[in-house]
PDB file of C-alpha atoms and ligand atoms in Angstrom:
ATOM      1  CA  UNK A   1      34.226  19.576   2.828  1.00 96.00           C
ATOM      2  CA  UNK A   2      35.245  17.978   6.532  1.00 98.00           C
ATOM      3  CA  UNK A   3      33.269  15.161   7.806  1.00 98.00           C
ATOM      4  CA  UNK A   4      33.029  14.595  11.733  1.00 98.00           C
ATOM      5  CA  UNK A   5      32.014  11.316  13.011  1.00 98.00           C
ATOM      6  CA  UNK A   6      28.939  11.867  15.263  1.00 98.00           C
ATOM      7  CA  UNK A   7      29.570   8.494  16.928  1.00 98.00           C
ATOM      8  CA  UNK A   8      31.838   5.799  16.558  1.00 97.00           C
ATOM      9  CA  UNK A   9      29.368   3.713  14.173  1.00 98.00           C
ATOM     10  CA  UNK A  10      26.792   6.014  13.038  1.00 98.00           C
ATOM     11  CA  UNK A  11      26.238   9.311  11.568  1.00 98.00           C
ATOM     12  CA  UNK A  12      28.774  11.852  10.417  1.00 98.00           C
ATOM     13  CA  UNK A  13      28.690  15.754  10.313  1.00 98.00           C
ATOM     14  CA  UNK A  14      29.059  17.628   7.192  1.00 98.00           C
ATOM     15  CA  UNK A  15      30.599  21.096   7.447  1.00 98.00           C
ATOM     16  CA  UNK A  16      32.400  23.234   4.777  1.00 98.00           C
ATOM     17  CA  UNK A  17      29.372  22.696   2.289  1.00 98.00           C
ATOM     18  CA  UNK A  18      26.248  24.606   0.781  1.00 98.00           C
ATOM     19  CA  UNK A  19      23.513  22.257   0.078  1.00 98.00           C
ATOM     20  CA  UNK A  20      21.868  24.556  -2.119  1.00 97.00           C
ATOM     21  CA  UNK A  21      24.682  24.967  -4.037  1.00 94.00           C
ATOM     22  CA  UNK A  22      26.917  21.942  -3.969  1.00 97.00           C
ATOM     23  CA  UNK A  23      28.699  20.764  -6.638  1.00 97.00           C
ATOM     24  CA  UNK A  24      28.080  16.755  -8.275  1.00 97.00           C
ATOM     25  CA  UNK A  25      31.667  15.691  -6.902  1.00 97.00           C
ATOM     26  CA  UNK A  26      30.546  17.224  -3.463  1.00 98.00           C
ATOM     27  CA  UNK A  27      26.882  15.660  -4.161  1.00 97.00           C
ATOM     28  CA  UNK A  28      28.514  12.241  -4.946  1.00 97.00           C
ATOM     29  CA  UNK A  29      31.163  12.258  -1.554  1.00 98.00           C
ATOM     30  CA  UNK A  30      27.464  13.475   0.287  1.00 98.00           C
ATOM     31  CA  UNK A  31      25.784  10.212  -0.960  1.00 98.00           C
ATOM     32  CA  UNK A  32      28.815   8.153  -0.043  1.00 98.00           C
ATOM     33  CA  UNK A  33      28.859   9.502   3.059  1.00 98.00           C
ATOM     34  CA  UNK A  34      25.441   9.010   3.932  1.00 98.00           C
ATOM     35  CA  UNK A  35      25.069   5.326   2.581  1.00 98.00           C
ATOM     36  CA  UNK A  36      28.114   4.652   4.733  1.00 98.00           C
ATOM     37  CA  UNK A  37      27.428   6.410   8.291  1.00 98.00           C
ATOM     38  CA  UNK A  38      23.498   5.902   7.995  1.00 98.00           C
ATOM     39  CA  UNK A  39      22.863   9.992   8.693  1.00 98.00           C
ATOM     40  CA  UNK A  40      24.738  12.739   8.128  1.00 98.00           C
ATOM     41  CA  UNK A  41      23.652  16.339   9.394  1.00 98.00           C
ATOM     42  CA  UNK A  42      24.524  19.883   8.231  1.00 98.00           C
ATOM     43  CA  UNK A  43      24.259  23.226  10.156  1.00 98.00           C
ATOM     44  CA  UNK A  44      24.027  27.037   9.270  1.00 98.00           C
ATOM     45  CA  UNK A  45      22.063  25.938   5.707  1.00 98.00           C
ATOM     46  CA  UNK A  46      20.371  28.443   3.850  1.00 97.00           C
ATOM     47  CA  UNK A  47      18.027  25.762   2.226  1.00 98.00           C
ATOM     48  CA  UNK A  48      14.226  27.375   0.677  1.00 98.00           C
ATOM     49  CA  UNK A  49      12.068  25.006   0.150  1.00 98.00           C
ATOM     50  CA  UNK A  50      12.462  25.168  -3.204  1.00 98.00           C
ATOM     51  CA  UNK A  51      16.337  24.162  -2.464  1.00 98.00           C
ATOM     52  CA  UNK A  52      14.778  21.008  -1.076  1.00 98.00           C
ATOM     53  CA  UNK A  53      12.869  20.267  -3.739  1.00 98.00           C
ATOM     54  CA  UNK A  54      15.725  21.031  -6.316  1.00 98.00           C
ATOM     55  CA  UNK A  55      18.247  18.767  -3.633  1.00 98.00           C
ATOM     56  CA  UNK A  56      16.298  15.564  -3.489  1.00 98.00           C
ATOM     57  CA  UNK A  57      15.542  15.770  -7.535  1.00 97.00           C
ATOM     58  CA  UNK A  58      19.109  15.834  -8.247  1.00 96.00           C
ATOM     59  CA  UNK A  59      19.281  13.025  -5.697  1.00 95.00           C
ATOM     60  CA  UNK A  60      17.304  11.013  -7.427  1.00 93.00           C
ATOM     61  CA  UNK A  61      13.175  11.051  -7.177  1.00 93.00           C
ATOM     62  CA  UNK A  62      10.527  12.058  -4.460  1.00 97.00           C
ATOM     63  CA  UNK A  63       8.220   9.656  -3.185  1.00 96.00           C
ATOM     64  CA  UNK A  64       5.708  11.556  -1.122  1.00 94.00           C
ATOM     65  CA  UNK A  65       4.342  10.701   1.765  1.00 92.00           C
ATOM     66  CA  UNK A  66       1.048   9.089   2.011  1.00 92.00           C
ATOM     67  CA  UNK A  67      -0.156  10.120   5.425  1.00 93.00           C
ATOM     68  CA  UNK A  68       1.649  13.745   6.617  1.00 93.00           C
ATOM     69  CA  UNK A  69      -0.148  16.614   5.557  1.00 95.00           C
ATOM     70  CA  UNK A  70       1.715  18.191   2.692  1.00 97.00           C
ATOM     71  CA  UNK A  71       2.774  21.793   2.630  1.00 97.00           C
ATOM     72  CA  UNK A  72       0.039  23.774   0.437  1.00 96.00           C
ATOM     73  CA  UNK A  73       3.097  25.592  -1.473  1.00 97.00           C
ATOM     74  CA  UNK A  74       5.028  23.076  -1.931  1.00 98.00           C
ATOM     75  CA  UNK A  75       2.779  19.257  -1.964  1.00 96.00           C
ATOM     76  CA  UNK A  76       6.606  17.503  -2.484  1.00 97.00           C
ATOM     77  CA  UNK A  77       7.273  18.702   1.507  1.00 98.00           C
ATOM     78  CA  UNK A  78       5.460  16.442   3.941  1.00 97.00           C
ATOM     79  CA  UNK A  79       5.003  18.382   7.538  1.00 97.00           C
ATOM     80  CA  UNK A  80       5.912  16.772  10.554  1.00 97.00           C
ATOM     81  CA  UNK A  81       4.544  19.222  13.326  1.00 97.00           C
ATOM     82  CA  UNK A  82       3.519  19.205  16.775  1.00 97.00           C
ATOM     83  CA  UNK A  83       1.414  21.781  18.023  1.00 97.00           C
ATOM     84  CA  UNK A  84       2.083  23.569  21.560  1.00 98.00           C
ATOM     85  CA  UNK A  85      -1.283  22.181  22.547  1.00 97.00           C
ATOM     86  CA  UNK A  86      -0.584  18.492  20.970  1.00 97.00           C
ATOM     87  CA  UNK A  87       0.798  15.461  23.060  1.00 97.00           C
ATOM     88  CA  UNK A  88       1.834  12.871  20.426  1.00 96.00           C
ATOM     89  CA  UNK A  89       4.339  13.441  18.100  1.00 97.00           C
ATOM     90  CA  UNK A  90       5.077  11.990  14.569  1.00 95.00           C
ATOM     91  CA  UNK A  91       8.103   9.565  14.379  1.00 95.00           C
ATOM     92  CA  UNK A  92       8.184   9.030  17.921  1.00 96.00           C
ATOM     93  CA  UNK A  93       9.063   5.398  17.921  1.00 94.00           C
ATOM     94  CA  UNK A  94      12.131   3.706  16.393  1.00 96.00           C
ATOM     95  CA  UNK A  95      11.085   3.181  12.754  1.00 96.00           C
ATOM     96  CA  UNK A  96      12.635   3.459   9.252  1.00 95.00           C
ATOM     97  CA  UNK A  97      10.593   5.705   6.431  1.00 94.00           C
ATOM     98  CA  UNK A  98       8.296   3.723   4.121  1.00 95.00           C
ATOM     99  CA  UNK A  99       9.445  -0.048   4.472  1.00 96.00           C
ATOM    100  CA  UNK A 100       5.487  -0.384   4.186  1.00 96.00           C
ATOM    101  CA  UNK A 101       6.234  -0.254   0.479  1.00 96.00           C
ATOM    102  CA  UNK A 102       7.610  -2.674  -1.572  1.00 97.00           C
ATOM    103  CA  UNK A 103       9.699  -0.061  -3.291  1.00 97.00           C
ATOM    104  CA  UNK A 104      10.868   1.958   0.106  1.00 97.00           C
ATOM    105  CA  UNK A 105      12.272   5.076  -0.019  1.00 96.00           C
ATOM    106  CA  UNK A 106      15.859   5.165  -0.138  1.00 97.00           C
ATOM    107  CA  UNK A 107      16.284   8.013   2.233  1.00 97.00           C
ATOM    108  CA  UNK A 108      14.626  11.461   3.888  1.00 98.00           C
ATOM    109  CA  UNK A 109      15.577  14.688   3.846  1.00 98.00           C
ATOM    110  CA  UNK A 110      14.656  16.570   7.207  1.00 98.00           C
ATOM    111  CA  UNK A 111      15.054  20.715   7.864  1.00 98.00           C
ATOM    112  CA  UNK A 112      14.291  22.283  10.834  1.00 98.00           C
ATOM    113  CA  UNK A 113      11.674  24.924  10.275  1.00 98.00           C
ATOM    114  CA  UNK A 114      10.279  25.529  13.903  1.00 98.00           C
ATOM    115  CA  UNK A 115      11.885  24.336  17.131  1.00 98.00           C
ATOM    116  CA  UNK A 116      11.474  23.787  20.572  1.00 98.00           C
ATOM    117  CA  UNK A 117      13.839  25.806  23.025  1.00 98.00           C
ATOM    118  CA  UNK A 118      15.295  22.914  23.943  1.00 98.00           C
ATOM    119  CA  UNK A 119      14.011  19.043  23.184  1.00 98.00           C
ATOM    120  CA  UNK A 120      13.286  17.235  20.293  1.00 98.00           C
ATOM    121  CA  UNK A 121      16.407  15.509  19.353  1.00 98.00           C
ATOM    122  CA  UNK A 122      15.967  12.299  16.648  1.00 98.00           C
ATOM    123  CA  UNK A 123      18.253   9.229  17.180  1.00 98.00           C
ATOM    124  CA  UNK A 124      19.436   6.782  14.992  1.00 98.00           C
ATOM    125  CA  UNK A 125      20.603   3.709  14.973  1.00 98.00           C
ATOM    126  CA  UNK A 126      22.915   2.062  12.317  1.00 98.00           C
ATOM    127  CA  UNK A 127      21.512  -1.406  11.074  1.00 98.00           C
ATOM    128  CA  UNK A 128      24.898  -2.805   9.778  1.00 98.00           C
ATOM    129  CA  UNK A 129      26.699  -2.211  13.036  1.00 98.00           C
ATOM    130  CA  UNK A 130      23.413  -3.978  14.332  1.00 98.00           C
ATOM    131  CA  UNK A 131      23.944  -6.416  11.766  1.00 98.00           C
ATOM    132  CA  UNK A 132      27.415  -6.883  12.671  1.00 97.00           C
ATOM    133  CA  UNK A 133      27.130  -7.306  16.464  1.00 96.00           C
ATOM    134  CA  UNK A 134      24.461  -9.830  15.944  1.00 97.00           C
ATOM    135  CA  UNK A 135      25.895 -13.315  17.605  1.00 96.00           C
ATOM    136  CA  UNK A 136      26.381 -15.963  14.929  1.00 97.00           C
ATOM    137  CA  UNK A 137      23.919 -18.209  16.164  1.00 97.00           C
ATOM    138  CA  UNK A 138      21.173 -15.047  15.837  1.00 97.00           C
ATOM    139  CA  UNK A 139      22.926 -14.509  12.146  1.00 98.00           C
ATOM    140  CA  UNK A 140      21.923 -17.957  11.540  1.00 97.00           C
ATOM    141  CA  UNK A 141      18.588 -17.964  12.640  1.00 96.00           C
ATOM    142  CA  UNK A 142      17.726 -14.898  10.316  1.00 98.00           C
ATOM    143  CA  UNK A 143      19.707 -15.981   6.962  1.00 95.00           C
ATOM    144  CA  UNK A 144      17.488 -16.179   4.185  1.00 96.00           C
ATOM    145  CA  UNK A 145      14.001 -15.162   6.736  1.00 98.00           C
ATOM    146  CA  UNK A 146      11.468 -12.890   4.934  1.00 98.00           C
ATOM    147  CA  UNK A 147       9.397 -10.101   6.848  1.00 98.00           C
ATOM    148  CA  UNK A 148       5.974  -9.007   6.406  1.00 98.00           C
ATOM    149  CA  UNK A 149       5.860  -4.938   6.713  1.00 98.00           C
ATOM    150  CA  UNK A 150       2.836  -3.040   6.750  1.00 96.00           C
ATOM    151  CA  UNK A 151       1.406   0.710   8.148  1.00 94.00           C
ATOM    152  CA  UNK A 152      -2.195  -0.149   8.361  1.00 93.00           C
ATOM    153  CA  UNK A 153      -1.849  -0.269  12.168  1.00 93.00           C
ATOM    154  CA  UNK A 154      -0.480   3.269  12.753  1.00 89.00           C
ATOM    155  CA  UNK A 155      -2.317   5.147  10.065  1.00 90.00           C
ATOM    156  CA  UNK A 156      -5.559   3.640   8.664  1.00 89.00           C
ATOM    157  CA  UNK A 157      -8.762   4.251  10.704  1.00 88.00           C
ATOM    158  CA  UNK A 158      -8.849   3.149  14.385  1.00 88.00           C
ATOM    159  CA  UNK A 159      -5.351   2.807  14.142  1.00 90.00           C
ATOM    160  CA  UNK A 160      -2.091   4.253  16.323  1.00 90.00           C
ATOM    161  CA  UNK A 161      -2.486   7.560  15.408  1.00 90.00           C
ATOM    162  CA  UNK A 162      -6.630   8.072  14.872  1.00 89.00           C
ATOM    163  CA  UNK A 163      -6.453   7.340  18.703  1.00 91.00           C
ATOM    164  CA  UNK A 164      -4.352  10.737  19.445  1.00 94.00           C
ATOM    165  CA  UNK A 165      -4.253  13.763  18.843  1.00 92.00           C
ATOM    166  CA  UNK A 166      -2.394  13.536  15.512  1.00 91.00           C
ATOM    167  CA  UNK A 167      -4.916  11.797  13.985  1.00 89.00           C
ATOM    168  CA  UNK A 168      -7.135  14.304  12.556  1.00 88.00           C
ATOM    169  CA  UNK A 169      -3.979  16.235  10.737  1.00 90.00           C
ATOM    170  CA  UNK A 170      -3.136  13.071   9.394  1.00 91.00           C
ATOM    171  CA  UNK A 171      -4.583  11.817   5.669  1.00 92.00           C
ATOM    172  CA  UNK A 172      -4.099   8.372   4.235  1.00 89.00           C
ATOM    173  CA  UNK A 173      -7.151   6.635   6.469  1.00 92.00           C
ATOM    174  CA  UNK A 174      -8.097   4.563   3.388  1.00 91.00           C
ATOM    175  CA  UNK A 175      -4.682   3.597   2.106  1.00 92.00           C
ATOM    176  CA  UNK A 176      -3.463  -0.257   2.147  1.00 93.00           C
ATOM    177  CA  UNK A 177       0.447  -1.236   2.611  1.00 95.00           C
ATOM    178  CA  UNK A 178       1.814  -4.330   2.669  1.00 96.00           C
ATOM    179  CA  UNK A 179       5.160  -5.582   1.376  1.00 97.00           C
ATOM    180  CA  UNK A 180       7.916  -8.399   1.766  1.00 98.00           C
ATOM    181  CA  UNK A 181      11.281  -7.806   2.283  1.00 98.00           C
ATOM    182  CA  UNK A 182      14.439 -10.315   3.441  1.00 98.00           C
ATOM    183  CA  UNK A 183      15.744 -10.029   6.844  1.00 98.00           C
ATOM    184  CA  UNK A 184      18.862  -9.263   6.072  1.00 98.00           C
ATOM    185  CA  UNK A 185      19.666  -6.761   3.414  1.00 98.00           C
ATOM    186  CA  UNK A 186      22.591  -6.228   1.164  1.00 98.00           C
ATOM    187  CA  UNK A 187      22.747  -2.370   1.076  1.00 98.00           C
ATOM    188  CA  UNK A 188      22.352  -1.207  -3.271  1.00 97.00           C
ATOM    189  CA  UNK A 189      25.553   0.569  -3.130  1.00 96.00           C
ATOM    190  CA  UNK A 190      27.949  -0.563  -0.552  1.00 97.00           C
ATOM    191  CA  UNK A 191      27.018  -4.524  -0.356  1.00 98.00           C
ATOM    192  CA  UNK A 192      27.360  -4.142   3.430  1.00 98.00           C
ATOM    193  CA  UNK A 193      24.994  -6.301   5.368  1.00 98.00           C
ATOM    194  CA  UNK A 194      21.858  -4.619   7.270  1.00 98.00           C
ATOM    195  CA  UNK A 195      19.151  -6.024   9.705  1.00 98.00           C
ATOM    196  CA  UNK A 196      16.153  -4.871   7.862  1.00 98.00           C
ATOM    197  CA  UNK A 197      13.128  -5.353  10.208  1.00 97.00           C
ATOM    198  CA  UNK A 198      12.021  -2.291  12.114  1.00 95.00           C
ATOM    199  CA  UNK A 199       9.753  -2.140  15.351  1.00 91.00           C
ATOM    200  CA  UNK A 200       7.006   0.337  13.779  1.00 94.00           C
ATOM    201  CA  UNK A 201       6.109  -1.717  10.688  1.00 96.00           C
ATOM    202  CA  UNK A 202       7.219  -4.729  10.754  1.00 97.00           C
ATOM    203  CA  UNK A 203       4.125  -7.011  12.265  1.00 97.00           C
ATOM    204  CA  UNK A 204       5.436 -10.626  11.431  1.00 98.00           C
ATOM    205  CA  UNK A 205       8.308 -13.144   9.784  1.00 98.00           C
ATOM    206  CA  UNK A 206       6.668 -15.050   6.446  1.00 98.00           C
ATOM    207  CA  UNK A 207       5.050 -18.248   7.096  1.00 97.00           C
ATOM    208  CA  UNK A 208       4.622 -17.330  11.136  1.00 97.00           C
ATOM    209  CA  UNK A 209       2.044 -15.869  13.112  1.00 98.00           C
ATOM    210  CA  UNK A 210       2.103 -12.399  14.750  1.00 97.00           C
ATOM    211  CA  UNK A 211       2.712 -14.382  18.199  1.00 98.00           C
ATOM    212  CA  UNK A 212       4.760 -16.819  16.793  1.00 98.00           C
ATOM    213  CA  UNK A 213       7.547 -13.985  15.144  1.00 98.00           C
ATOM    214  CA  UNK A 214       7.228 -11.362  18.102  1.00 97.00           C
ATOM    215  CA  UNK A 215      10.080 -13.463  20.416  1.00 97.00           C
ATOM    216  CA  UNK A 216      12.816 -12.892  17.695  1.00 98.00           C
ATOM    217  CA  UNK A 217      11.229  -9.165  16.369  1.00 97.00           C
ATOM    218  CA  UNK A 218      11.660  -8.369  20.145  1.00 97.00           C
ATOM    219  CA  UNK A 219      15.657 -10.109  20.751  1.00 97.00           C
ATOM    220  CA  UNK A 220      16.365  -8.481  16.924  1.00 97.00           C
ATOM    221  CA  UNK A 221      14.976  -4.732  18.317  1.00 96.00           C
ATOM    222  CA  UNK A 222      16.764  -5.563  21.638  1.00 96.00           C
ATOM    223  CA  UNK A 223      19.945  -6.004  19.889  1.00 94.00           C
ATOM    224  CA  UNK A 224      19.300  -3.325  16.642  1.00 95.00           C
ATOM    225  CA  UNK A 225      19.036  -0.888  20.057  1.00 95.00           C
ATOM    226  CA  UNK A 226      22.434  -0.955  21.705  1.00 94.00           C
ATOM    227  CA  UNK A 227      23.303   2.191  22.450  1.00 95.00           C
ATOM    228  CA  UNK A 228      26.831   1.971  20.679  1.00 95.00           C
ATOM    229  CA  UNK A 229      25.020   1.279  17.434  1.00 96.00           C
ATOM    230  CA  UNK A 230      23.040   5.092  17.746  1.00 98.00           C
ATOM    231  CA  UNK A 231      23.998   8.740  17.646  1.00 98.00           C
ATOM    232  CA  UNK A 232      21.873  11.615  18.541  1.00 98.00           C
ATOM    233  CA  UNK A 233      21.173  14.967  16.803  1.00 98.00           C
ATOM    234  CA  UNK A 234      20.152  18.159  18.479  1.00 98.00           C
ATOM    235  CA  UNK A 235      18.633  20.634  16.198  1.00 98.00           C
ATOM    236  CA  UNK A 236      19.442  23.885  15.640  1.00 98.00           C
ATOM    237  CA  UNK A 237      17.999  26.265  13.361  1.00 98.00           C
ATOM    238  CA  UNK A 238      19.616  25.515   9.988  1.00 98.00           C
ATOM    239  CA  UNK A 239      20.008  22.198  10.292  1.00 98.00           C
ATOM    240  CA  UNK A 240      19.396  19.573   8.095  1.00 98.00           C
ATOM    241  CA  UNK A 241      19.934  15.963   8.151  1.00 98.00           C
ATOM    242  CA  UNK A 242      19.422  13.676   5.433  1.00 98.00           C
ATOM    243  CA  UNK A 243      19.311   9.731   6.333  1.00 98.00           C
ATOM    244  CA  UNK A 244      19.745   6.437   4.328  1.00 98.00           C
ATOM    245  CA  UNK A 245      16.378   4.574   5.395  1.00 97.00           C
ATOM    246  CA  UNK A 246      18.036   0.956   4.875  1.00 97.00           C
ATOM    247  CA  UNK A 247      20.897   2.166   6.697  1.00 98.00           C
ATOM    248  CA  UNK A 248      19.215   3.393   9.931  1.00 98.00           C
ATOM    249  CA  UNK A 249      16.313   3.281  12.337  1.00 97.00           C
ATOM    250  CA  UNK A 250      15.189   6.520  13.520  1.00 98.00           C
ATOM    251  CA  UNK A 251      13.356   7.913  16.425  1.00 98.00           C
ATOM    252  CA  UNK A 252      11.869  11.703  17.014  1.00 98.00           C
ATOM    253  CA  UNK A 253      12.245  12.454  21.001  1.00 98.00           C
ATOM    254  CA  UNK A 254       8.521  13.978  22.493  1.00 98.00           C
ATOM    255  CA  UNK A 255      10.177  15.982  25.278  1.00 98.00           C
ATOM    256  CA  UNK A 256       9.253  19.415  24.699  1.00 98.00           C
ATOM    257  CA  UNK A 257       5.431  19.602  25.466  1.00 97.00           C
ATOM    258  CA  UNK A 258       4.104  22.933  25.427  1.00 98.00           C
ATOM    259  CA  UNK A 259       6.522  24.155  22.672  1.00 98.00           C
ATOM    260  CA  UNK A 260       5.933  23.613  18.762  1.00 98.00           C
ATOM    261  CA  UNK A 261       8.336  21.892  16.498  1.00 98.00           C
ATOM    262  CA  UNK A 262       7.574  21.912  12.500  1.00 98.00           C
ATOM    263  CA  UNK A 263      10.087  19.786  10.039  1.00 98.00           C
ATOM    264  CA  UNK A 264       9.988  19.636   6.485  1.00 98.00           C
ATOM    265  CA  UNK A 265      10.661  16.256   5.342  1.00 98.00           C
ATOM    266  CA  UNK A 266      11.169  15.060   1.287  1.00 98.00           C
ATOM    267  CA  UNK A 267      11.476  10.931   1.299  1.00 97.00           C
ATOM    268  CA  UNK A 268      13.727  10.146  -1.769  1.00 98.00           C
ATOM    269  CA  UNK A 269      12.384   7.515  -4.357  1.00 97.00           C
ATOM    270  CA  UNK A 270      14.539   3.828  -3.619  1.00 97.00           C
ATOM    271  CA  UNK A 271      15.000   0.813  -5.310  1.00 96.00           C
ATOM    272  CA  UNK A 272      13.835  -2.661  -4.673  1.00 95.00           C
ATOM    273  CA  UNK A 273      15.834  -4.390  -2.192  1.00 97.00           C
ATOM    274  CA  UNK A 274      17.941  -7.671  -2.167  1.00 96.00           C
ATOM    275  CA  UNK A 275      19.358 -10.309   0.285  1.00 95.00           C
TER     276      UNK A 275
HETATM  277  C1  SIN B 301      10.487  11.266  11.071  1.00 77.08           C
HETATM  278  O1  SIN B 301      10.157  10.221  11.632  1.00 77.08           O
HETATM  279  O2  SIN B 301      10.766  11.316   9.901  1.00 77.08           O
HETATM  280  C2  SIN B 301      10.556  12.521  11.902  1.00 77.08           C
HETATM  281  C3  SIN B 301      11.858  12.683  12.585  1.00 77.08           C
HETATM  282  C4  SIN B 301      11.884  13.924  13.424  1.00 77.08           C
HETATM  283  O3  SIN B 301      10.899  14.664  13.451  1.00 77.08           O
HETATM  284  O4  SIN B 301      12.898  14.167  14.057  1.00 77.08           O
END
């Protein structure tokens, strides 16, 4: 197995390795790899769904997606599709999978099954490097904050998405999220420091208003966002990228109107998270 940095401090490609058919000493230097870099992608796969399924159970668990619709065959795969005639896309706003739940999922698992001929990269952004760059004056201000985190602005009805033309593919209308997590994360397996607020779901600090915690939500996403902290992924068919969601930020690029892109995504089960 040879592992590529994608950028100098996130992401890392994966080459010399069958998903499908990897061994648990190659599984265990993937997981590694992943809670280190944030993302790590892998070309020319030969991955069924039912590989995906099998992948992310010997990962660990699948939590499945409230919202996406599921794939009829296979109810584990949440879609994420945009339709040639469509506008909005899904995940097109820096976010990280499922903080919403008190229990967020510890990662996703993204193939490309349908692509644009050329567009719809995803970015991501490495929240320990964010962490890290974070001026120690900002590093005090957030030690030992908590952060209310919640989806019932994007999905439920009248929300982000019912007002597009995603909404009616979208399920989930009547579910209720809410959770508390710290600011600042120690990541399960490494220890390492994250920033763990995210500019999709994360509406207010505990104990302050929506008004009153938007000035530091906005200077944290300002600085979560430098460009050094990122790396970018261009899809190609047989690609798949699999992310650590308290690692990284995500964000799926809308640049190829006209054109369809379809992803199959598995979200793998986490654990509860500490300061
Ligand atoms: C997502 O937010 O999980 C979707 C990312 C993508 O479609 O690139």
């Amino acid at each position: 197995m040879e592992m590529t940095p994608m950028a100098p401090k996130c992401g890392v490609e994966i080459s010399g390795v069958s998903l499908a058919g990897c061994s648990d000493s190659e599984m265990q230097a993937i997981k590694q790899a992943i809670y280190e870099h944030g993302v790590a992608v892998f070309r020319d796969q030969d991955f069924s769904p039912e590989d995906h399924i099998a992948f992310a159970k010997r990962w660990g668990g699948i939590d499945i997606n409230a919202y996406f619709p599921l794939d009829p065959a296979f109810p584990e795969i949440a879609l994420v599709k945009k339709a040639p005639d469509q506008q909005t896309n899904i995940g097109g706003a820096w976010h990280t999978d499922h903080s919403y739940d008190q229990v967020p999922a510890m990662g996703s698992i993204l193939v490309a099954r349908v692509l644009p001929p050329s567009g719809g990269d995803t970015l991501w952004a490495h929240m320990g490097a964010a962490y890290d760059a974070l001026s120690d004056e900002l590093k005090e201000r957030i030690e030992g904050l908590e952060a209310f985190h919640t989806a019932d602005h994007v999905y439920k009805e009248g929300g982000i998405y019912a007002q597009t033309d995603q909404g009616s593919d979208l399920r989930g209308q009547d579910v209720t999220t809410g959770a508390v997590h710290p600011v600042v994360i120690r990541h399960p397996q490494t220890g390492r420091k994250l920033l763990y607020v995210n500019t999709a779901f994360t509406i207010r600090f505990v104990g302050q208003t929506r008004e009153e915690s938007l000035p530091l939500l906005m200077e944290l996403t300002q600085a979560a966002l430098r460009e050094d902290n990122q790396c970018r992924l261009e899809w190609k068919p047989g690609t798949v990228a699999i992310w650590d969601n308290r690692t990284t930020w995500h964000n799926a690029m809308n640049d190829y109107h006209g054109h369809a892109r379809e992803m199959h995504r598995i979200t793998l089960t986490g654990e509860p998270l500490a300061a």
